[in-house]
CSV table of C-alpha atoms in Angstrom, one decimal:
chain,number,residue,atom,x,y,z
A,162,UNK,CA,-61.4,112.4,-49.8
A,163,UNK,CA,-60.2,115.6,-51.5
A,164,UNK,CA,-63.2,118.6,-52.6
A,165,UNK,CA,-63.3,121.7,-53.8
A,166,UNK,CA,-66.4,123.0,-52.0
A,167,UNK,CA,-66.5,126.0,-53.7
A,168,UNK,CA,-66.5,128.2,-50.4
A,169,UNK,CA,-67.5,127.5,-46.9
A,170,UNK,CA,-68.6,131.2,-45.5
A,171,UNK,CA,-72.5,130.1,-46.0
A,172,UNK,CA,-73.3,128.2,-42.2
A,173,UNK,CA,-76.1,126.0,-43.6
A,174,UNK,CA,-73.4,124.5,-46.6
A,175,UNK,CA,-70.8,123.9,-43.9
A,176,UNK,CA,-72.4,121.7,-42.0
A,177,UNK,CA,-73.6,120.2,-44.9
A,178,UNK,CA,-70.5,119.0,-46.3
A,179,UNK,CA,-69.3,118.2,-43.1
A,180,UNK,CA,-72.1,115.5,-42.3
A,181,UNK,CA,-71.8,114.4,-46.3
A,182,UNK,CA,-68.2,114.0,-45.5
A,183,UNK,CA,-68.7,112.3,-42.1
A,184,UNK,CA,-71.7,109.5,-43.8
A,185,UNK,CA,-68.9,108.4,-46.4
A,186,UNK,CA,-66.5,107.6,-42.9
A,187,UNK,CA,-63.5,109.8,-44.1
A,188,UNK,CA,-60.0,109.7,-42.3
A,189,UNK,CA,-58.4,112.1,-43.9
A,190,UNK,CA,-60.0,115.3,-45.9
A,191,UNK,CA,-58.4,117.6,-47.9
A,192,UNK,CA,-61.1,120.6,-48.7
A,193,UNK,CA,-60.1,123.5,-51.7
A,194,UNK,CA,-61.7,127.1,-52.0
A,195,UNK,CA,-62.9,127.4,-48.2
A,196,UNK,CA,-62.7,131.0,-48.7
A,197,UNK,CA,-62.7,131.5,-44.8
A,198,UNK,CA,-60.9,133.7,-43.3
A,199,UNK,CA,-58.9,132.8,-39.3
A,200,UNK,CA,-62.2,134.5,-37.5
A,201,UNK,CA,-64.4,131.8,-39.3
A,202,UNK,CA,-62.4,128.4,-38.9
A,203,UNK,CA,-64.1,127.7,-35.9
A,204,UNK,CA,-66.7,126.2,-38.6
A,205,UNK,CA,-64.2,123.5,-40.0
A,206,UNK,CA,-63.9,121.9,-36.6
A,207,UNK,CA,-67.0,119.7,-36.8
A,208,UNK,CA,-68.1,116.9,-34.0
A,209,UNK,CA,-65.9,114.3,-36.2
A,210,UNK,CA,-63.0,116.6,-37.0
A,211,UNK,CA,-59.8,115.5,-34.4
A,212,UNK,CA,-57.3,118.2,-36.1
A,213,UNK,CA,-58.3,120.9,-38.6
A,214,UNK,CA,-55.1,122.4,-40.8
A,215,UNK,CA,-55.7,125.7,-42.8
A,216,UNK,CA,-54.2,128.1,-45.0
A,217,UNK,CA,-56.9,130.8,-45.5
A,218,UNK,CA,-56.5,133.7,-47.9
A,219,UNK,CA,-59.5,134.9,-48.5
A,220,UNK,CA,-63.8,135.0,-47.9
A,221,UNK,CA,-63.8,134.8,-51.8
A,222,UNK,CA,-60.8,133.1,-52.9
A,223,UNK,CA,-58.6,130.0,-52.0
A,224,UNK,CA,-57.9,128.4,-49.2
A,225,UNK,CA,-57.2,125.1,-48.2
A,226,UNK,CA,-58.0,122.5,-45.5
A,227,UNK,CA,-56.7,119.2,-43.8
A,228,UNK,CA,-58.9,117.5,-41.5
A,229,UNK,CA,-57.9,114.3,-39.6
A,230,UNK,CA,-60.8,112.1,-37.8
A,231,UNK,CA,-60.8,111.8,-34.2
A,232,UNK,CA,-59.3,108.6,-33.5
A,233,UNK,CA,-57.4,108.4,-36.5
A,234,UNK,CA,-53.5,106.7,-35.8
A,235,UNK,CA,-51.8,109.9,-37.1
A,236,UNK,CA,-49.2,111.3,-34.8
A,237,UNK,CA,-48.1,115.2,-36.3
A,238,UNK,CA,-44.5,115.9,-36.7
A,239,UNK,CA,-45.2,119.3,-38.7
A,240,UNK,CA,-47.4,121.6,-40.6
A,241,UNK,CA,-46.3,123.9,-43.4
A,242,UNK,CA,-48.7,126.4,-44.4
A,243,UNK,CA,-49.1,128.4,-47.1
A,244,UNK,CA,-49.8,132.2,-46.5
A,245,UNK,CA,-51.2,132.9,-49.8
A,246,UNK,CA,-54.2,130.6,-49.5
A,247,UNK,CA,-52.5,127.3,-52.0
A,248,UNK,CA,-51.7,124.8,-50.2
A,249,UNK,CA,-51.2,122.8,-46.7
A,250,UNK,CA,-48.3,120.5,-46.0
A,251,UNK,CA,-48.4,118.0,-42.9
A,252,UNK,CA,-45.4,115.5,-42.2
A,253,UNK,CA,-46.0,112.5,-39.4
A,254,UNK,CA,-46.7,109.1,-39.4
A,255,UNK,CA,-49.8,107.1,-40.1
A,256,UNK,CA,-49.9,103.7,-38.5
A,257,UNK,CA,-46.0,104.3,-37.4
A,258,UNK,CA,-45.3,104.4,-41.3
A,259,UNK,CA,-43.5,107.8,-42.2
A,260,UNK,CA,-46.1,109.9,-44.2
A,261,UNK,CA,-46.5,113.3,-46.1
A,262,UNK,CA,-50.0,114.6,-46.6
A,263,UNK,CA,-50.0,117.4,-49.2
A,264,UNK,CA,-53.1,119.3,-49.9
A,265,UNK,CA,-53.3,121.9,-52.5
A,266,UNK,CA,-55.2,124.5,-54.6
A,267,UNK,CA,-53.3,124.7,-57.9
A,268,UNK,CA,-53.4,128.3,-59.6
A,269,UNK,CA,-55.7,129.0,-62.3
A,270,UNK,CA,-52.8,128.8,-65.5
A,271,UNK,CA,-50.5,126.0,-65.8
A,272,UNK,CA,-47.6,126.8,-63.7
A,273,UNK,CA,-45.1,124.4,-63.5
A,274,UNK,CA,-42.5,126.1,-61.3
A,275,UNK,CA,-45.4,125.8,-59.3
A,276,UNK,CA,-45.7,122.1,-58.3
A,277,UNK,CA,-41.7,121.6,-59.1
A,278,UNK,CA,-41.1,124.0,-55.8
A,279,UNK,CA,-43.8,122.7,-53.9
A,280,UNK,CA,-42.6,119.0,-54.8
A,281,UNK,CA,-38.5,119.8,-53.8
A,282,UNK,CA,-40.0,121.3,-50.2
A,283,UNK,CA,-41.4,117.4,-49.6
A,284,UNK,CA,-37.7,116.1,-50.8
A,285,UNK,CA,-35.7,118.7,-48.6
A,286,UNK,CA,-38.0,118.3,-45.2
A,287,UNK,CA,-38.1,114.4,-45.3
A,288,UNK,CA,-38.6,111.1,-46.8
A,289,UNK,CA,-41.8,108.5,-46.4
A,290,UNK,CA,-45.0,108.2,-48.6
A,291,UNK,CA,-46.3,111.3,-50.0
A,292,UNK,CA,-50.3,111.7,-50.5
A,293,UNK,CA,-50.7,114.2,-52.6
A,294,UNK,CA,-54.5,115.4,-52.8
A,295,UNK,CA,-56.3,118.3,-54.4
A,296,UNK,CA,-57.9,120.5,-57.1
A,297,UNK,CA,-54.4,121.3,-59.1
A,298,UNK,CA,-56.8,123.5,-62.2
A,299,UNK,CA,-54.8,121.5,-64.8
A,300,UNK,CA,-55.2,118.4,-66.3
A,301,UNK,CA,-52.0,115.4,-66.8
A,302,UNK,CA,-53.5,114.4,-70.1
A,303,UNK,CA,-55.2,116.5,-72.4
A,304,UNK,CA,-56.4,113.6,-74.7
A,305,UNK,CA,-57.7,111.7,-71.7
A,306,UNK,CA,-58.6,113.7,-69.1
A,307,UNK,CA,-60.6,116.4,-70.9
A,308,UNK,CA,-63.4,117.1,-73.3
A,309,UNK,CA,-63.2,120.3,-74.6
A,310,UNK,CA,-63.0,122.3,-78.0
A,311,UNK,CA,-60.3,124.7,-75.8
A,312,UNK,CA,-56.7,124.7,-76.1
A,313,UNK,CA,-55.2,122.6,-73.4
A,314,UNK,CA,-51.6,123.5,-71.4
A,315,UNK,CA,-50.3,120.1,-70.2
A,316,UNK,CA,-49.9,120.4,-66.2
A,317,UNK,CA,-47.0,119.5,-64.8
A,318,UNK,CA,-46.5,116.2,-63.2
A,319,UNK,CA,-44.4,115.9,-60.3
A,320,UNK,CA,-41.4,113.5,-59.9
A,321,UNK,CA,-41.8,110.1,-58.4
A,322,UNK,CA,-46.0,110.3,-57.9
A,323,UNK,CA,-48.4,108.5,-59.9
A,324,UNK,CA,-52.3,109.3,-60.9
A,325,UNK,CA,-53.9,106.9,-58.3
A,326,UNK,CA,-57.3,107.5,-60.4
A,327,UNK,CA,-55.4,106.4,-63.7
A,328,UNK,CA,-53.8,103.6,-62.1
A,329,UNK,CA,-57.3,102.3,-60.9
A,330,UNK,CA,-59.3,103.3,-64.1
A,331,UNK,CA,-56.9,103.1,-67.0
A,332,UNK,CA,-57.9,104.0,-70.0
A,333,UNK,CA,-61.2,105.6,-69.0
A,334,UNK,CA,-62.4,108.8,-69.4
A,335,UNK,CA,-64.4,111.3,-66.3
A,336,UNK,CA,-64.3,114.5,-65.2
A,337,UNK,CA,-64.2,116.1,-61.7
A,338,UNK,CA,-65.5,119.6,-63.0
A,339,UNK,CA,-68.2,119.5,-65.6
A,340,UNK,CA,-69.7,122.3,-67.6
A,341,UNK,CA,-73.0,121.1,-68.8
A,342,UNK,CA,-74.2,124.0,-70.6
A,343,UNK,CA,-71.1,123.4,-73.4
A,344,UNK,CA,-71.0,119.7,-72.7
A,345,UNK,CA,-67.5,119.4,-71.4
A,346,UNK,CA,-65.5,118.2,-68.4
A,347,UNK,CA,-61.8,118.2,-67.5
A,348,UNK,CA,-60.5,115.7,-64.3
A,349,UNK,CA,-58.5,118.3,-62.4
A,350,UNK,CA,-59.2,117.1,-59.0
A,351,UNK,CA,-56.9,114.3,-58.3
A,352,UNK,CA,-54.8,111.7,-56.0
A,353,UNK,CA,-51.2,111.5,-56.6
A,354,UNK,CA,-48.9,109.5,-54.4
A,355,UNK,CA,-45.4,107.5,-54.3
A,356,UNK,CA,-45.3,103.9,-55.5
A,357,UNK,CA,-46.1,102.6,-51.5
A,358,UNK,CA,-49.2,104.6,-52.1
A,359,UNK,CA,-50.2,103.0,-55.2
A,360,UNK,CA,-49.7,99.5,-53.5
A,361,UNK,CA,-52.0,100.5,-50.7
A,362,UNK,CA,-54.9,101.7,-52.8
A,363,UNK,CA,-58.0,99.5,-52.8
A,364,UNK,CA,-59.9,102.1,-54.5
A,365,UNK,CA,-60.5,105.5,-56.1
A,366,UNK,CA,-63.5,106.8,-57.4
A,367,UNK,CA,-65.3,110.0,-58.4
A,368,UNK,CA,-68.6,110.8,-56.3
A,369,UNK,CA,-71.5,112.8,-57.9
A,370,UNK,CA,-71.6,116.6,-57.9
A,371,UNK,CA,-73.9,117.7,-55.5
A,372,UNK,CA,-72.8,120.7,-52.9
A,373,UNK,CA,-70.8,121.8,-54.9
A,374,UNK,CA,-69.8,122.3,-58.9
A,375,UNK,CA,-67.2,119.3,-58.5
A,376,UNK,CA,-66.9,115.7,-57.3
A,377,UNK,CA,-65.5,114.6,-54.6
A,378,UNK,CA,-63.2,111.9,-54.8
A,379,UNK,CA,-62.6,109.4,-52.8
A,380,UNK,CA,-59.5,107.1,-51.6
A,381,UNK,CA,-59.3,103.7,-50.0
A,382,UNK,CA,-56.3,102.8,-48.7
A,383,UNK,CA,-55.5,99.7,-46.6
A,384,UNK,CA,-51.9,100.3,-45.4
A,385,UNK,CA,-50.6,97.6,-43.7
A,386,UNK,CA,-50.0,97.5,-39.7
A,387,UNK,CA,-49.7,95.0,-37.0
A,388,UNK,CA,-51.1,97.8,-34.7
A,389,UNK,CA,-54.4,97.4,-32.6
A,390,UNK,CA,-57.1,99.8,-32.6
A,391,UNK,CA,-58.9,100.6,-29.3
A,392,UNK,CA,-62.4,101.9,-30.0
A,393,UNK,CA,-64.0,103.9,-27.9
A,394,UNK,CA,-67.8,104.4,-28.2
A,395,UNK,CA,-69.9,107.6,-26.9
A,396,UNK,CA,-73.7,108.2,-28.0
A,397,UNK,CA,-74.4,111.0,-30.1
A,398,UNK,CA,-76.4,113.2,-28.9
A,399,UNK,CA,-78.2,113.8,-32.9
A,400,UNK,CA,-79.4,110.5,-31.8
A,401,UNK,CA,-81.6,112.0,-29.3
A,402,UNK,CA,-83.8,113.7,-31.1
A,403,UNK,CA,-85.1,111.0,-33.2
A,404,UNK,CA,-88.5,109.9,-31.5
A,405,UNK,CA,-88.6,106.3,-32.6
A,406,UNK,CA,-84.8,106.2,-31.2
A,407,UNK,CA,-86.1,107.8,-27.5
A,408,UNK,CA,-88.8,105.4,-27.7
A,409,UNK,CA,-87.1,102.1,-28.2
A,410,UNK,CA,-84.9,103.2,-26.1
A,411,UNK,CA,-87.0,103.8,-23.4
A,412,UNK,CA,-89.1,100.2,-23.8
A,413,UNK,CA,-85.7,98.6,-23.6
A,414,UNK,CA,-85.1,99.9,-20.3
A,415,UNK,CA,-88.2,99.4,-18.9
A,416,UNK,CA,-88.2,95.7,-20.3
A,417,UNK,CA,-84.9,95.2,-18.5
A,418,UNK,CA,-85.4,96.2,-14.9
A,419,UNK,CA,-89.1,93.8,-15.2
A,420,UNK,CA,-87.1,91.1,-15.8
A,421,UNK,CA,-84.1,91.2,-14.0
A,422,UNK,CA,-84.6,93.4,-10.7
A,423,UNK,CA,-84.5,90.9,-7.7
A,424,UNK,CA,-82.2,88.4,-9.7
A,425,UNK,CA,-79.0,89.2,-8.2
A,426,UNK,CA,-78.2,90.4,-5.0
A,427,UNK,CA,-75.9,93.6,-5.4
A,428,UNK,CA,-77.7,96.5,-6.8
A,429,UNK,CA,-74.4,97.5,-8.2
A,430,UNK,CA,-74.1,94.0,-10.6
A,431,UNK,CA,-77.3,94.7,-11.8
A,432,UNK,CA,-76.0,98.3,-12.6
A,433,UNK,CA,-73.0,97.1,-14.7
A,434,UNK,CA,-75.3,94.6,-16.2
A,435,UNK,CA,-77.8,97.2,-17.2
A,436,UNK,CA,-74.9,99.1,-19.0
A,437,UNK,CA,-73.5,96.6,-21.2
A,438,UNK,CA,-77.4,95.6,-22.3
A,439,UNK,CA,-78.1,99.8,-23.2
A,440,UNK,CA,-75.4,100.0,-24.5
A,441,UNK,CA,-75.5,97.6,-26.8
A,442,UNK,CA,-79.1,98.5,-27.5
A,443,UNK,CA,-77.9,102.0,-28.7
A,444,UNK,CA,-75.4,100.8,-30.7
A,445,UNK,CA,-77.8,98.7,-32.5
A,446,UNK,CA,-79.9,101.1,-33.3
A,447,UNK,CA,-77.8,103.9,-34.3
A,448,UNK,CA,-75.8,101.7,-36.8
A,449,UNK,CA,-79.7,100.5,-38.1
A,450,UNK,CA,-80.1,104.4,-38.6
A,451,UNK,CA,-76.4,105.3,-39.9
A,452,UNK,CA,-77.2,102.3,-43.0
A,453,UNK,CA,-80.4,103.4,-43.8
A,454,UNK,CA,-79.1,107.1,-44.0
A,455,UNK,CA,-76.0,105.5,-46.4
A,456,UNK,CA,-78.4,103.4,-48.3
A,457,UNK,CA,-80.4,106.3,-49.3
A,458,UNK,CA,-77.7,108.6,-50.1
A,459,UNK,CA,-75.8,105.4,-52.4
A,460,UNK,CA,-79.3,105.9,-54.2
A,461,UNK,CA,-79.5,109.8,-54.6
A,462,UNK,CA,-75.9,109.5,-56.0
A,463,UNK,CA,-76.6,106.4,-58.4
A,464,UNK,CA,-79.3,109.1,-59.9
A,465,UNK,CA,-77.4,112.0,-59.8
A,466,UNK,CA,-74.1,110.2,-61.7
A,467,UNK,CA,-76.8,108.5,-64.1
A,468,UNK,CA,-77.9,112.7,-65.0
A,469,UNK,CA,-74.7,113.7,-65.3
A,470,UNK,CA,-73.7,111.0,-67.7
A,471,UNK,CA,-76.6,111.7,-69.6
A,472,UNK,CA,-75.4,115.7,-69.8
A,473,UNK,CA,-72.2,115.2,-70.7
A,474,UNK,CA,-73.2,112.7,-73.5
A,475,UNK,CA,-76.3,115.3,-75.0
A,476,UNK,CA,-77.2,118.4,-72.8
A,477,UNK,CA,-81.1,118.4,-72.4
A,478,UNK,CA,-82.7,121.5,-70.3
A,479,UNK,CA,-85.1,118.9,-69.2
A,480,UNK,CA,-82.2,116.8,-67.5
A,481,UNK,CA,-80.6,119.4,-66.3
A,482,UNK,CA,-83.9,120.7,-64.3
A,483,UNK,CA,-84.3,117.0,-63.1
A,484,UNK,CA,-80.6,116.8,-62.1
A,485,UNK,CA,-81.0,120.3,-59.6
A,486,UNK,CA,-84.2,118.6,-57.6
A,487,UNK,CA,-82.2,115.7,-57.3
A,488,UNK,CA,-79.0,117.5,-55.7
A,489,UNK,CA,-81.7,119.3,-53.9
A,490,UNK,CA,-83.1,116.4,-52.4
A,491,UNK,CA,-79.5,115.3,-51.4
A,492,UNK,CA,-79.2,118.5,-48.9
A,493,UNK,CA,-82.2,116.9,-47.2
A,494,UNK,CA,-81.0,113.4,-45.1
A,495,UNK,CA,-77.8,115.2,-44.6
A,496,UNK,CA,-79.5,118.2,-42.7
A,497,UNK,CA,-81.8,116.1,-41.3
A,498,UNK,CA,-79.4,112.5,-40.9
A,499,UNK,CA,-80.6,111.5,-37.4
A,500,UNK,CA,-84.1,113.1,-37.4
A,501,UNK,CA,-87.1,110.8,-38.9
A,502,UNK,CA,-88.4,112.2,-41.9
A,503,UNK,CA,-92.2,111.5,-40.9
A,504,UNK,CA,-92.8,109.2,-43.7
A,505,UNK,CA,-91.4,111.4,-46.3
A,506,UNK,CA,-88.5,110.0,-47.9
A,507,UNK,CA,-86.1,111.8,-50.6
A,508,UNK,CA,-87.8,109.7,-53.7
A,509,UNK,CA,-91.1,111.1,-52.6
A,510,UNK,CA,-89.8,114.5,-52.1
A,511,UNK,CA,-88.2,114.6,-55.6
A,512,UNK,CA,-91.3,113.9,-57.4
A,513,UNK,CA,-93.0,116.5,-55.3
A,514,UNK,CA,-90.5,119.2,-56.2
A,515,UNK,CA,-91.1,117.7,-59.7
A,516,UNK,CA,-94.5,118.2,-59.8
């Protein structure tokens, strides 16, 4: 997934985007506009986060973020970061294929020279696959990828990468960024990658705007490996404080010693036995709780993309009002994903904040 968050310094937004980020199950995320500063990256390394690359410049401009999930087969080789808040370079190997992650925060005017340097860096320090993700402020195709009464300045595309959305989507046009009140939107958040990227990609898609004034967008890849993936389970402690969760939990247990205590003559067998049951008790019911959380945010962001549709096609103050409550209501499961929400659920809260 590549965002620009639009800055990072509030607490409260950071670890909302970090639990949004976590409920879509992202690999690899490349984050634009932090605006931290190196006292304040201690709030980019969330429970999920593995490694956490950043160029900061700023707390109220720039910066840029890589973060890699914990477990993720990605072996580092280097990191190239840039001083000046633009971009984050990491070379290594995903799945034992060679692999260059670029992230990057474009500047404001079409610059070119720009993206040329930035792109001859990647040839001169190594060969593989190049991912190329970010919010580069211009757009590849003005016709296509904009809708606006302003003069456009073509950006720059780099050699050798293709528009993984464009590839996907063809002729269609979206925006990333969206300006409601003039009813236009340009698509300057973007993958770009080699043609072994482009054969990898199962899917690309732009998700609603909701922390922040653009959408994320998010990119499937299934790269090919005969690798094995050990996975390694641990409860998380969010779980916890769910009261249903404690509860179930604790009748399972209970349920288990009635019936099997006595049955086998080593304490320690029924010890191991006891294990593999809980565990497999927890993991039930914290996947049961992880899809109902996903399920309900799928539906916030059906409504919020239906709005925005509906605002780019005619702005209506009306939809507009509608559309805030519902990126409102979207804050709510992810502050709250493993806590019950004592019957209230975000339907009902939106047509309460409606009135």
């Amino acid at each position: 997934m590549t965002w620009n968050v639009r800055g990072l310094n509030d607490r409260r937004k950071a670890r909302l985007v970090a639990a949004y980020v976590k409920c879509h199950k992202v690999d690899i995320c490349m984050l634009q506009e932090t605006h931290l500063v190196a006292s304040s990256l201690g709030r980019m390394k969330a429970g999920w986060v593995g490694e956490c690359h950043c160029s900061v410049y700023s707390s109220y401009a720039r910066g840029v973020a890589i973060l890699l999930r914990k477990g993720l087969q990605w072996r580092t080789r280097r990191v190239i970061v840039d001083p000046s808040g633009r971009y984050v370079m990491m070379s290594g190997t995903l799945l034992d294929r060679a692999c260059w992650l670029v992230a990057v925060y474009g500047p404001n005017a079409d610059d070119p020279e720009f993206f040329r340097e930035l792109w001859h860096m990647v040839e001169l320090l190594g060969s593989g696959a190049v991912l190329w993700g970010g919010d580069f402020n211009v757009v590849l195709d003005s016709r296509m990828d904009r809708k606006s009464a302003a003069t456009v300045q073509h950006g720059a595309a780099a050699r050798a990468l293709v528009d993984l959305w464009r590839c996907r989507h063809g002729a269609a046009r979206e925006g990333t960024c969206v300006n409601y009140t003039h009813s236009s939107w340009s698509r300057i958040d973007r993958w770009l990658g080699t043609r072994d990227v482009e054969g990898w990609t199962s899917s690309v898609d732009h998700l609603p705007c909701t922390l922040s004034d653009h959408s994320p967008v998010r990119l499937v890849l299934e790269v090919p490996s005969e690798l094995g993936h050990a996975f390694l389970w641990r409860l998380p402690c969010g779980v916890l404080r769910d009261v249903t969760f404690r509860a179930e939990v604790r009748e399972a247990i209970v349920s288990f010693f009635a019936e099997n205590e006595g049955s086998v003559g080593a304490a320690s067998t029924l010890w191991e036995a006891f294990k593999v049951v809980i565990r497999g008790v927890c993991l039930s019911k914290q996947h049961g709780m992880l899809r109902t959380l996903r399920r309900e945010l799928a539906d916030l962001e059906g409504r919020i993309q239906e709005l925005e549709r509906r605002l780019v096609e005619s702005w209506s103050g009306e939809v507009l009002a509608e559309l805030r409550v519902w990126c409102l209501c979207m804050r709510r499961p992810l502050s709250e994903r493993f806590v019950s929400w004592a019957g209230t659920h975000a339907c009902e809260y939106a047509a309460q904040a409606m009135g």
